[in-house]
Amino acid sequence: MKALAWILVLGAIGYFGYTNFVKPLTAEENEVQMIENKYDGAVEEYMQAVRKAGGLGMDTISDVEDAIRKIRGTKAAILNLKRRLKDEAAIQKAKVLEAKMRQFYGKNDLIWF
């Protein structure tokens, strides 16, 4: 009888953990996450290019421009995606990503248009 009670308790804990922490993302949430991953990669590329440009001078300015172009591409992608999202969780993730992007633009003197 104790074993059955423990199995039920562990099953309830497992179900709670799965539904709150491990549940799979919807297709729309996956799209937002893919854009966020591309954005994070572009920001990392931008930061590396800025560090190189500071140390080497004007030789690497094209690297910075390429990274900015990628960042602007992810901005356009999230804004387009945001218009067609239906899932509330995906909409919230897109809003958080857009706010993150706006903050980056502000800190790095880029124009948000």
CSV table of C-alpha atoms in Angstrom, one decimal:
chain,number,residue,atom,x,y,z
A,1,MET,CA,0.0,0.0,0.0
A,2,LYS,CA,2.9,2.3,0.8
A,3,ALA,CA,4.5,1.6,-2.6
A,4,LEU,CA,1.2,2.5,-4.4
A,5,ALA,CA,1.1,5.8,-2.4
A,6,TRP,CA,4.7,6.6,-3.3
A,7,ILE,CA,4.1,5.8,-7.0
A,8,LEU,CA,1.1,8.2,-7.0
A,9,VAL,CA,3.0,11.0,-5.3
A,10,LEU,CA,6.0,10.6,-7.7
A,11,GLY,CA,3.7,10.5,-10.6
A,12,ALA,CA,2.0,13.7,-9.5
A,13,ILE,CA,5.4,15.4,-9.0
A,14,GLY,CA,6.6,14.2,-12.4
A,15,TYR,CA,3.4,15.5,-14.1
A,16,PHE,CA,3.7,18.9,-12.3
A,17,GLY,CA,7.3,19.2,-13.3
A,18,TYR,CA,6.6,18.3,-16.9
A,19,THR,CA,3.7,20.6,-17.4
A,20,ASN,CA,5.5,23.6,-15.7
A,21,PHE,CA,9.1,23.2,-16.7
A,22,VAL,CA,9.6,20.7,-19.6
A,23,LYS,CA,6.5,21.0,-21.7
A,24,PRO,CA,7.2,21.3,-25.4
A,25,LEU,CA,7.0,24.7,-27.1
A,26,THR,CA,4.3,25.4,-29.6
A,27,ALA,CA,5.2,26.0,-33.3
A,28,GLU,CA,4.9,29.8,-32.8
A,29,GLU,CA,7.0,29.7,-29.7
A,30,ASN,CA,9.6,27.8,-31.6
A,31,GLU,CA,9.6,30.5,-34.3
A,32,VAL,CA,10.2,33.2,-31.7
A,33,GLN,CA,13.0,31.1,-30.1
A,34,MET,CA,14.7,30.6,-33.5
A,35,ILE,CA,14.7,34.4,-34.1
A,36,GLU,CA,16.0,35.0,-30.5
A,37,ASN,CA,18.8,32.5,-31.1
A,38,LYS,CA,19.7,34.3,-34.4
A,39,TYR,CA,19.6,37.6,-32.6
A,40,ASP,CA,21.8,36.4,-29.7
A,41,GLY,CA,24.3,35.1,-32.2
A,42,ALA,CA,24.3,38.4,-34.2
A,43,VAL,CA,24.8,40.4,-30.9
A,44,GLU,CA,27.7,38.2,-30.0
A,45,GLU,CA,29.2,38.7,-33.4
A,46,TYR,CA,28.6,42.5,-33.1
A,47,MET,CA,30.4,42.6,-29.7
A,48,GLN,CA,33.4,40.6,-31.0
A,49,ALA,CA,33.6,42.9,-34.0
A,50,VAL,CA,33.5,46.0,-31.8
A,51,ARG,CA,36.2,44.6,-29.6
A,52,LYS,CA,38.4,43.9,-32.7
A,53,ALA,CA,37.7,47.3,-34.2
A,54,GLY,CA,38.7,49.0,-31.0
A,55,GLY,CA,42.0,47.2,-30.9
A,56,LEU,CA,42.9,47.2,-34.6
A,57,GLY,CA,41.3,50.4,-35.9
A,58,MET,CA,39.3,50.8,-39.1
A,59,ASP,CA,40.4,47.5,-40.6
A,60,THR,CA,37.4,45.6,-39.3
A,61,ILE,CA,34.6,48.1,-39.7
A,62,SER,CA,32.9,45.8,-42.3
A,63,ASP,CA,32.6,43.1,-39.6
A,64,VAL,CA,30.6,45.5,-37.4
A,65,GLU,CA,28.4,46.5,-40.4
A,66,ASP,CA,27.7,42.8,-41.2
A,67,ALA,CA,26.7,42.2,-37.6
A,68,ILE,CA,24.4,45.2,-37.5
A,69,ARG,CA,22.8,44.0,-40.7
A,70,LYS,CA,22.1,40.7,-39.1
A,71,ILE,CA,20.7,42.4,-36.0
A,72,ARG,CA,18.4,44.5,-38.2
A,73,GLY,CA,17.3,41.4,-40.0
A,74,THR,CA,16.3,39.7,-36.8
A,75,LYS,CA,14.4,42.9,-35.8
A,76,ALA,CA,12.5,42.8,-39.1
A,77,ALA,CA,11.8,39.1,-38.6
A,78,ILE,CA,10.4,39.5,-35.1
A,79,LEU,CA,8.2,42.4,-36.1
A,80,ASN,CA,6.8,40.5,-39.0
A,81,LEU,CA,6.2,37.4,-36.9
A,82,LYS,CA,4.6,39.4,-34.1
A,83,ARG,CA,1.9,40.6,-36.5
A,84,ARG,CA,0.7,37.0,-37.3
A,85,LEU,CA,1.1,35.3,-33.9
A,86,LYS,CA,-2.0,33.9,-32.3
A,87,ASP,CA,-0.7,32.0,-29.3
A,88,GLU,CA,-0.6,34.2,-26.2
A,89,ALA,CA,2.6,32.6,-24.9
A,90,ALA,CA,4.4,33.2,-28.2
A,91,ILE,CA,3.1,36.8,-28.3
A,92,GLN,CA,4.6,37.4,-24.8
A,93,LYS,CA,7.9,35.9,-25.8
A,94,ALA,CA,8.0,38.1,-28.9
A,95,LYS,CA,7.3,41.2,-26.8
A,96,VAL,CA,10.1,40.3,-24.4
A,97,LEU,CA,12.5,39.8,-27.3
A,98,GLU,CA,11.4,43.1,-28.9
A,99,ALA,CA,12.0,44.9,-25.6
A,100,LYS,CA,15.5,43.3,-25.4
A,101,MET,CA,16.2,44.4,-28.9
A,102,ARG,CA,15.0,48.0,-28.2
A,103,GLN,CA,17.3,48.1,-25.2
A,104,PHE,CA,20.3,46.9,-27.3
A,105,TYR,CA,19.5,49.5,-29.9
A,106,GLY,CA,19.4,52.3,-27.2
A,107,LYS,CA,22.6,51.2,-25.6
A,108,ASN,CA,24.5,51.0,-28.8
A,109,ASP,CA,23.2,54.2,-30.4
A,110,LEU,CA,21.4,52.4,-33.2
A,111,ILE,CA,18.3,53.9,-34.7
A,112,TRP,CA,15.0,51.9,-34.2
A,113,PHE,CA,12.8,52.7,-37.2
